[in-house]
CSV table of C-alpha atoms in Angstrom, one decimal:
chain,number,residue,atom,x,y,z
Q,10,UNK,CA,-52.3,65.1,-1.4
Q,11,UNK,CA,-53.1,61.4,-1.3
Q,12,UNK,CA,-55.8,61.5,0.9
Q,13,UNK,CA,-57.4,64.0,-1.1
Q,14,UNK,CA,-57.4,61.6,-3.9
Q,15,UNK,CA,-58.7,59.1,-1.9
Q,16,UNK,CA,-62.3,58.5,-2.5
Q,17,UNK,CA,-61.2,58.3,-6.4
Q,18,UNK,CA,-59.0,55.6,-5.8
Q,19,UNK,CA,-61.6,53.9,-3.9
Q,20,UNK,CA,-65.0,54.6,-5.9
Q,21,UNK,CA,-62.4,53.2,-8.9
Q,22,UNK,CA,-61.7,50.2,-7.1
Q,23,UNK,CA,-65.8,49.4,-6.3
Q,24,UNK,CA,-66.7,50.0,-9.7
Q,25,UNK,CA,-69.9,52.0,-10.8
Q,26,UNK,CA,-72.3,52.7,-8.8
Q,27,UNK,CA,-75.6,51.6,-11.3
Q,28,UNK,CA,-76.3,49.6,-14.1
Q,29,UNK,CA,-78.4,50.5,-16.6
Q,30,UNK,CA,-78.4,47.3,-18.9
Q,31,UNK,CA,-77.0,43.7,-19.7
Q,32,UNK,CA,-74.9,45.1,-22.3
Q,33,UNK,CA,-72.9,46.9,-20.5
Q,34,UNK,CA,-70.4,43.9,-19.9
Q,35,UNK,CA,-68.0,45.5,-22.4
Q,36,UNK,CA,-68.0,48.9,-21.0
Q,37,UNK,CA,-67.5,48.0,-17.6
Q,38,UNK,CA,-64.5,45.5,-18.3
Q,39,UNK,CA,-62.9,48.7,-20.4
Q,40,UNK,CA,-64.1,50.8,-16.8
Q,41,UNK,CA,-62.6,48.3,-14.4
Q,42,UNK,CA,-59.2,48.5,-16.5
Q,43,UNK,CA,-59.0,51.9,-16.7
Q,44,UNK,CA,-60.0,52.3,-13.2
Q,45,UNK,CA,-56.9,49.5,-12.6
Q,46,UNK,CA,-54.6,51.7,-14.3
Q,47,UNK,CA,-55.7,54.9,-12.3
Q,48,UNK,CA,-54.7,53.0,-9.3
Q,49,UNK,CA,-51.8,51.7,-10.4
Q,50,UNK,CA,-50.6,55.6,-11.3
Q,51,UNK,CA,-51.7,56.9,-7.8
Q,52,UNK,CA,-49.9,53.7,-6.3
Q,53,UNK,CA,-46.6,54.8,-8.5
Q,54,UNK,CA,-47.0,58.5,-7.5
Q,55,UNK,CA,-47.5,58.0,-3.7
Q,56,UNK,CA,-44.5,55.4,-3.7
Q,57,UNK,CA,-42.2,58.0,-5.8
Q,58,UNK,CA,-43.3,61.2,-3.3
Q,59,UNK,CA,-42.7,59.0,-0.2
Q,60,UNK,CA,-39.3,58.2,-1.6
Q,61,UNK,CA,-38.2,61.1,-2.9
Q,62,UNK,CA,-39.7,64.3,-1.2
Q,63,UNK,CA,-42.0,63.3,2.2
Q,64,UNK,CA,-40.6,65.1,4.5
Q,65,UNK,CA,-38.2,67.9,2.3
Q,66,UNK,CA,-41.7,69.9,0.9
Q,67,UNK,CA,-42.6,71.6,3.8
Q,68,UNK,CA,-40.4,74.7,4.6
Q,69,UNK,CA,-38.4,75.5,2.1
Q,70,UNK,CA,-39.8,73.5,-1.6
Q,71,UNK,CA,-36.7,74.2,-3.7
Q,72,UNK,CA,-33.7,73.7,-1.7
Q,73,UNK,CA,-35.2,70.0,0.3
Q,74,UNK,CA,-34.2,71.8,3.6
């Protein structure tokens, strides 16, 4: 699942890829956060999964087996 999600995180992280104008500055700060906060979930997510279910999805999902 994470690496599926992958590019996201990264194309986030380097921001758009044009610029149409100078006025832009507010937009992108407001994009940069969001994309920060997109991150930081994903980040949460992966840590949580890793914790609490890597290796107990595979053959059988309900009991953790």
């Amino acid at each position: 699942m994470f690496l599926a999600i992958l590019p996201f995180v990264v194309a986030c992280k380097n921001g758009p890829a044009t610029k149409t104008s100078d006025h832009e500055t507010v937009a992108d700060s407001t994009y940069l956060r969001l994309a920060e906060e997109v991150r930081q979930e994903t980040l949460r997510s992966w840590k949580a999964y890793k914790q609490y279910a890597w290796g107990h999805d595979v053959l059988m999902r309900n009991s953790k087996a």
